[in-house]
CSV table of C-alpha atoms and ligand atoms in Angstrom, one decimal:
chain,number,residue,atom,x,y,z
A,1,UNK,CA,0.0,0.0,0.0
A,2,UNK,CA,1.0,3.8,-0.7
A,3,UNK,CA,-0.5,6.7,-0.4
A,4,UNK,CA,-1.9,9.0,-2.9
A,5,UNK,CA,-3.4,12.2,-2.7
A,6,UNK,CA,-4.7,13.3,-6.6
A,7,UNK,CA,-5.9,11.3,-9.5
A,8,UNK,CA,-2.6,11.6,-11.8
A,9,UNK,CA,-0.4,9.7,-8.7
A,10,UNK,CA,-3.4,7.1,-8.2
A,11,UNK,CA,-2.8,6.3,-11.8
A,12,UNK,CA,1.0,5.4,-11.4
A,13,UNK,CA,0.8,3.6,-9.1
A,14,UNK,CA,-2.2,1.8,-10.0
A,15,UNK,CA,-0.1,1.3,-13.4
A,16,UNK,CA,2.6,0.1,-11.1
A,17,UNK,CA,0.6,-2.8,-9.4
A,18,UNK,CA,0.0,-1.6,-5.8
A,19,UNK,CA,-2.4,-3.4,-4.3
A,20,UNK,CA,-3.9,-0.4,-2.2
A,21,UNK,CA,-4.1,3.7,-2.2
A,22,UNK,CA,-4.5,4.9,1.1
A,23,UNK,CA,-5.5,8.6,1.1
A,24,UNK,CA,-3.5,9.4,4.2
A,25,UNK,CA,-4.3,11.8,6.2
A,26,UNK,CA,-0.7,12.4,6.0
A,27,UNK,CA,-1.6,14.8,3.3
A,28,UNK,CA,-2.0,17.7,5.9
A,29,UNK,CA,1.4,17.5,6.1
A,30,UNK,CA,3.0,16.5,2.5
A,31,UNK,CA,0.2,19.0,0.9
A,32,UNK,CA,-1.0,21.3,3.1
A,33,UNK,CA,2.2,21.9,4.9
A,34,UNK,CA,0.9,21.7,8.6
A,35,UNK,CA,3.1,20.1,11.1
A,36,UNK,CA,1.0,17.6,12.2
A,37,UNK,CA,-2.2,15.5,11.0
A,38,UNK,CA,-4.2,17.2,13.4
A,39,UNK,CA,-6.0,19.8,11.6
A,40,UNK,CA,-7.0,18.4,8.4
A,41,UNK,CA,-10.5,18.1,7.8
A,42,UNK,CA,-12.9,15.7,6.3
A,43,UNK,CA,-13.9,17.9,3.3
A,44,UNK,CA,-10.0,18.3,2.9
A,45,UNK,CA,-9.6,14.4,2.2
A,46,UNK,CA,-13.1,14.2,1.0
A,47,UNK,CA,-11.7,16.2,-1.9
A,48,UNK,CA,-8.6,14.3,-2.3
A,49,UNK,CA,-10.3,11.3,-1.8
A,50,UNK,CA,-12.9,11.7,-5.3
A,51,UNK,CA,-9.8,12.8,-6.8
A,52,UNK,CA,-7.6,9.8,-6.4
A,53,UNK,CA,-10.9,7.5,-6.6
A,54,UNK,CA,-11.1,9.2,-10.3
A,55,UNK,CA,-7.6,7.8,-11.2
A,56,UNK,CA,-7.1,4.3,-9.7
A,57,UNK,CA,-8.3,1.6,-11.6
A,58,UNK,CA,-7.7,-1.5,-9.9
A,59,UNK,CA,-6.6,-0.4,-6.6
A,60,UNK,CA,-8.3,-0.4,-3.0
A,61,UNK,CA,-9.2,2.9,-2.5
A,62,UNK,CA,-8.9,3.8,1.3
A,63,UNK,CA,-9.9,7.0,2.8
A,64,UNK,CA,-8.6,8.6,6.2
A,65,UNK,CA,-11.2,9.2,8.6
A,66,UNK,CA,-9.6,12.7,10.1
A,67,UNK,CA,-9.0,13.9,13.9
A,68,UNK,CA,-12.4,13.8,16.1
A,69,UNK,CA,-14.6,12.7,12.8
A,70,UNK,CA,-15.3,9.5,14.3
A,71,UNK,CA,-14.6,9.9,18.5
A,72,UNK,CA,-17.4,12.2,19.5
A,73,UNK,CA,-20.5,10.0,18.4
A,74,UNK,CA,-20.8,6.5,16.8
A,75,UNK,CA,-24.0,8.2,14.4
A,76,UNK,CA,-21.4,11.1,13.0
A,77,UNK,CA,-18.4,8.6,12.9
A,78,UNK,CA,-21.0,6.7,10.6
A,79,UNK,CA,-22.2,9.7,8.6
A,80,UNK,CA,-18.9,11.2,8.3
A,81,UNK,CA,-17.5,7.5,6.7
A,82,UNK,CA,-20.5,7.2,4.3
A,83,UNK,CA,-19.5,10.8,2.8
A,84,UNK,CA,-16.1,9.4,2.3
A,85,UNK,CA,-17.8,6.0,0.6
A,86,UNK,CA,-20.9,7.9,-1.3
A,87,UNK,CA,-19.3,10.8,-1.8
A,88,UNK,CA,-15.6,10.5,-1.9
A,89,UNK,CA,-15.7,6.9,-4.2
A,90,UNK,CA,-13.5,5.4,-1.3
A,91,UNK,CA,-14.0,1.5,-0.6
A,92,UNK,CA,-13.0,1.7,2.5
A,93,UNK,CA,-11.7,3.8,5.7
A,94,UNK,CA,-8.9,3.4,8.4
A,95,UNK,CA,-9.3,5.1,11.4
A,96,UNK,CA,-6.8,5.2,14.7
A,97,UNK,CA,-6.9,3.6,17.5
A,98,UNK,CA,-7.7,-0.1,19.0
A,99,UNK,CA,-10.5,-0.9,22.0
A,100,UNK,CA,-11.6,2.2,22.1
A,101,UNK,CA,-12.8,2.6,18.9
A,102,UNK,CA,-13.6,-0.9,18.6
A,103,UNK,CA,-17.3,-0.2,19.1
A,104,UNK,CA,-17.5,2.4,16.2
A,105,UNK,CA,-15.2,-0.3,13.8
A,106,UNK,CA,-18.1,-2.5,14.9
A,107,UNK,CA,-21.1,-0.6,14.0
A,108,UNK,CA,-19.4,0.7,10.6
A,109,UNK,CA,-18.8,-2.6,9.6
A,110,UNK,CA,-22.3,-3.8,10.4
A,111,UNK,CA,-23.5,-0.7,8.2
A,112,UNK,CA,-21.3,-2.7,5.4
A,113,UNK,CA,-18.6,-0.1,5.6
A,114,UNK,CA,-14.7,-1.8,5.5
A,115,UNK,CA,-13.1,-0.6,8.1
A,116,UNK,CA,-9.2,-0.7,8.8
A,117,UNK,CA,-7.9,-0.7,11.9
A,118,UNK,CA,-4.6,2.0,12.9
A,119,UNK,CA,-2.6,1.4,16.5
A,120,UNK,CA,1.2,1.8,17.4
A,121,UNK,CA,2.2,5.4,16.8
A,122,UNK,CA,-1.5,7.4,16.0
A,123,UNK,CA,-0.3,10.1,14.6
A,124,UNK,CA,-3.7,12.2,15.3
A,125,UNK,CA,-2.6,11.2,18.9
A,126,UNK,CA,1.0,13.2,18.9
A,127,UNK,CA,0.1,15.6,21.8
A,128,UNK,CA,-1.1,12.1,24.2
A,129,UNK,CA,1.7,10.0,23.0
A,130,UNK,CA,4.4,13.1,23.4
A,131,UNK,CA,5.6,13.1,20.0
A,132,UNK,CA,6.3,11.0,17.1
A,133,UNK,CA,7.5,8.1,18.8
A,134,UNK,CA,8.0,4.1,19.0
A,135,UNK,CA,5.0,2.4,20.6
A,136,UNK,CA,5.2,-1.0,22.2
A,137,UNK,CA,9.0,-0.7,23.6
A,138,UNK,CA,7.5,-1.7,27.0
A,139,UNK,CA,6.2,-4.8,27.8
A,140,UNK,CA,3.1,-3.1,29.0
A,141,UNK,CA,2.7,-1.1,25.7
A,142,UNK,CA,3.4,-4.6,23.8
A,143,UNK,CA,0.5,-6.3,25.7
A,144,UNK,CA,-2.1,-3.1,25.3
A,145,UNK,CA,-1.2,-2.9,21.2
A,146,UNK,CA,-1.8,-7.0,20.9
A,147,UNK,CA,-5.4,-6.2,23.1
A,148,UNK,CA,-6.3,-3.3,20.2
A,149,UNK,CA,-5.5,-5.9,17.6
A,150,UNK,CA,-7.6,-8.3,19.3
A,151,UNK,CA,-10.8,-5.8,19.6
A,152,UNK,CA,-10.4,-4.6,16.0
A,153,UNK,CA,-10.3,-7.9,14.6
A,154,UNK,CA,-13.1,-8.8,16.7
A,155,UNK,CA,-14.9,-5.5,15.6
A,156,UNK,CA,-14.7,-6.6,12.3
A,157,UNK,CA,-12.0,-4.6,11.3
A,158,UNK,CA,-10.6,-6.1,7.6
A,159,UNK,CA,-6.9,-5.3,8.1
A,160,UNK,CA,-5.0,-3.4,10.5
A,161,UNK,CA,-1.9,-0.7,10.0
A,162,UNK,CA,0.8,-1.2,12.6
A,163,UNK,CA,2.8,2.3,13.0
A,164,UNK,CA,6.4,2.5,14.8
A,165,UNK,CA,6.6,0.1,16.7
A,166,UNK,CA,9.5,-2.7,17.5
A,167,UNK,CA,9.9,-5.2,14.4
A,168,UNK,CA,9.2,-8.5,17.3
A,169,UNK,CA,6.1,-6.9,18.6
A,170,UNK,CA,4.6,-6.1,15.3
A,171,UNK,CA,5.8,-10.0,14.0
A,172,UNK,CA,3.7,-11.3,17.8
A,173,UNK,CA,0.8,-9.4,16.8
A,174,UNK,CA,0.7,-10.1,13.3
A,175,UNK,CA,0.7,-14.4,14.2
A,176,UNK,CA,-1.6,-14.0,16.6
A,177,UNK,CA,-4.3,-12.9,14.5
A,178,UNK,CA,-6.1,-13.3,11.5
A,179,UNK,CA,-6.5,-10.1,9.5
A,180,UNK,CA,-3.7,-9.0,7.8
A,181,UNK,CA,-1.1,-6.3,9.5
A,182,UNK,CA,0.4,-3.3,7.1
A,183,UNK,CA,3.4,-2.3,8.8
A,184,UNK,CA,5.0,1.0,8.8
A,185,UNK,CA,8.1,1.3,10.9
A,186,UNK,CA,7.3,-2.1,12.2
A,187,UNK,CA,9.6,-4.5,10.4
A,188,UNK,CA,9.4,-7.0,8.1
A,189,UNK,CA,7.1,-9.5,10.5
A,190,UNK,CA,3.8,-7.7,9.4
A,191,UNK,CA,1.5,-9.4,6.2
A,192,UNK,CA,1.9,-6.0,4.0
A,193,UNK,CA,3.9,-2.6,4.1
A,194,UNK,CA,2.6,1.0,3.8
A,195,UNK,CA,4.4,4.2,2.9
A,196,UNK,CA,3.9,7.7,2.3
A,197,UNK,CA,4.6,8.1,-1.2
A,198,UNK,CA,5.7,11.7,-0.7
A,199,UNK,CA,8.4,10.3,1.5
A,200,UNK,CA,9.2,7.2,-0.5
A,201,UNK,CA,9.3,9.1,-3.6
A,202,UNK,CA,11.8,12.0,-2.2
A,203,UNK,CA,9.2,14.3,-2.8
A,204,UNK,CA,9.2,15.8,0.8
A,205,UNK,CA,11.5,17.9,2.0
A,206,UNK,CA,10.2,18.1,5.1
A,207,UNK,CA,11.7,15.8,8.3
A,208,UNK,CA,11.2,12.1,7.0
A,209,UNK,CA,11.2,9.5,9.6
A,210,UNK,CA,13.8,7.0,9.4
A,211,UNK,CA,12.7,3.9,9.0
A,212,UNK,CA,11.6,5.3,5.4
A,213,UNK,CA,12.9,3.9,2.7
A,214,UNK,CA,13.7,6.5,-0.7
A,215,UNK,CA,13.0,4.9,-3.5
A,216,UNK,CA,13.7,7.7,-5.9
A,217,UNK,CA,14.8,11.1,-5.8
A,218,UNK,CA,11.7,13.0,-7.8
A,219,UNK,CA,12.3,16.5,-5.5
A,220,UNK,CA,16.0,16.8,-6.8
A,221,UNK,CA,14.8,15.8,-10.7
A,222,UNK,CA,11.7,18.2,-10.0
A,223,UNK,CA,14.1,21.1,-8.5
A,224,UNK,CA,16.2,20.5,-11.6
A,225,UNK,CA,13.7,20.4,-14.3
A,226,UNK,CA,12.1,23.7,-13.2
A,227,UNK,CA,16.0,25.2,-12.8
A,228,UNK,CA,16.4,23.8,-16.4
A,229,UNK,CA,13.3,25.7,-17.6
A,230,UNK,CA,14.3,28.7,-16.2
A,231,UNK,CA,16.6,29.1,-17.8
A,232,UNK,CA,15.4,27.8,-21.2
A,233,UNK,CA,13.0,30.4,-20.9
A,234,UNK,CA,15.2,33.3,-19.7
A,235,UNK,CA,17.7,32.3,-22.6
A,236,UNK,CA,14.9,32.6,-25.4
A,237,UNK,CA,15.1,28.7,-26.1
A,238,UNK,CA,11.6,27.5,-25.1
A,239,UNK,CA,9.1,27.6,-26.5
A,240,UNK,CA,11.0,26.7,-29.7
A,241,UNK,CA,9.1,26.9,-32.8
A,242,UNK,CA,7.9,22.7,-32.2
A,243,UNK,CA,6.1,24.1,-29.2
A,244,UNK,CA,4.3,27.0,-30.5
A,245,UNK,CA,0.9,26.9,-31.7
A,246,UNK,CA,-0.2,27.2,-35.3
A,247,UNK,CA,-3.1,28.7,-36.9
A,248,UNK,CA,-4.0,25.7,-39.6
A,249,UNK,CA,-3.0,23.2,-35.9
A,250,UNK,CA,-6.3,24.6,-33.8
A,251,UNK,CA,-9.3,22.5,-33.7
A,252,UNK,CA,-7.0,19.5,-32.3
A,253,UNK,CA,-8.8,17.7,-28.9
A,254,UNK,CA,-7.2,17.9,-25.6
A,255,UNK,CA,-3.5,18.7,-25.0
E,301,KIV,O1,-2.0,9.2,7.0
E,301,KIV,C1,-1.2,8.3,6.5
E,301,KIV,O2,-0.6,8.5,5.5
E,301,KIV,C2,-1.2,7.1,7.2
E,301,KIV,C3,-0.1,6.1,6.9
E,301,KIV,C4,1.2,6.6,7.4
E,301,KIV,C5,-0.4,4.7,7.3
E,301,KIV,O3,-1.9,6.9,8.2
């Protein structure tokens, strides 16, 4: 699984075989620029979520449920995942947390709504947990994450993503239950992996954690291309006449 944010990404990657596009709500800080998850809103991946839904093909399609869009009542947790399903075109929703959420997974799932599951480091939790950190280190942390596993599997929960947390925890929760585990900073025990593309892709100059992985280096290329048009413009060389637009050439469809 990766994550995607717009329809033209959701189509690479579909292209590319992924299985599943999460639309993280990550993107409040790879888009909007926030430092934190915390205040995106559900229009915010509503909108990202129809776009991506537009481009993928064959993929999953996932949708975030945002901070407090499904904690306050189990009714708005409900009517805020149908807009993502009915409205957004997502399949599915993750939402953070383990036992106590585990009531909501339930009821979303009995509505026919897939549900994944999202414990180890919660992002929309950061102020709680006291900062973006591993989960689990502690024999007493180990023991609560494998009790949220439990309760989401039980809530019907079809998979669960494991966030930060050490690689034999993750491999003792993943063989001690049945739905399958999407790891992220969690070893190479779980049943699938996640990313943030924006990360994977070197497309975020931000802070990246560490236990990403940079698959390619598309900010440099990007930063180099645009450098590259600069001064192809400055220097009179693009457009050249190839690029310019004819008379007799309108009428033509698209771009
Ligand atoms: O928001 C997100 O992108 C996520 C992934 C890191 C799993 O929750």
């Amino acid at each position: 699984m990766l994550t995607a944010y717009d329809a033209t990404m959701a189509r690479l990657l579909d292209r590319a075989g992924i299985d599943a596009l999460l639309v993280g709500d990550s993107l409040g800080m790879v888009i909007e620029g926030h430092e934190t998850t915390i205040p995106v809103t559900l229009d915010a991946v509503l909108h990202h979520t129809q776009a991506v839904a537009r481009g993928a093909r064959r993929a999953l399609v996932i949708a975030d449920m945002p901070f407090l869009t499904y904690q306050v009542t189990v009714p708005e947790a409900m009517r805020n995942a149908a807009r993502l399903i009915q409205v957004g075109g997502a399949s599915a929703v993750k939402l953070e947390g383990g036992l106590p959420v585990a009531e909501t997974v339930r009821r979303l799932v009995e509505a026919g709504i897939p549900v994944m599951g999202h414990i180890g480091l919660t992002p929309q939790a950061v102020h709680q947990l006291g900062g973006f950190r591993t989960v689990g280190a502690s024999g007493r942390e180990a023991e609560r994450l494998l009790q949220d596993a439990q309760a989401l599997q039980q809530a019907g929960a079809f998979a669960i993503v494991i966030e930060c947390i050490p690689a034999e925890t993750a491999r003792a929760i993943t063989a001690q239950i049945d739905i399958p585990t999407i790891g992220i900073g969690a070893g190479a025990g779980c049943d699938g992996q996640v990313l943030v593309s924006y990360d994977a892709f070197g497309l975020f100059d931000g802070k990246v954690p560490r236990f990403v992985k940079r698959y390619a280096d598309l900010g440099e290329q990007m930063v180099a291309a645009a450098r590259q048009y600069i001064a192809e413009v400055q220097q009179e060389k693009f457009p050249a006449a190839e690029h310019s637009v004819r008379v007799n050439s309108a009428g033509g469809k698209g771009r």
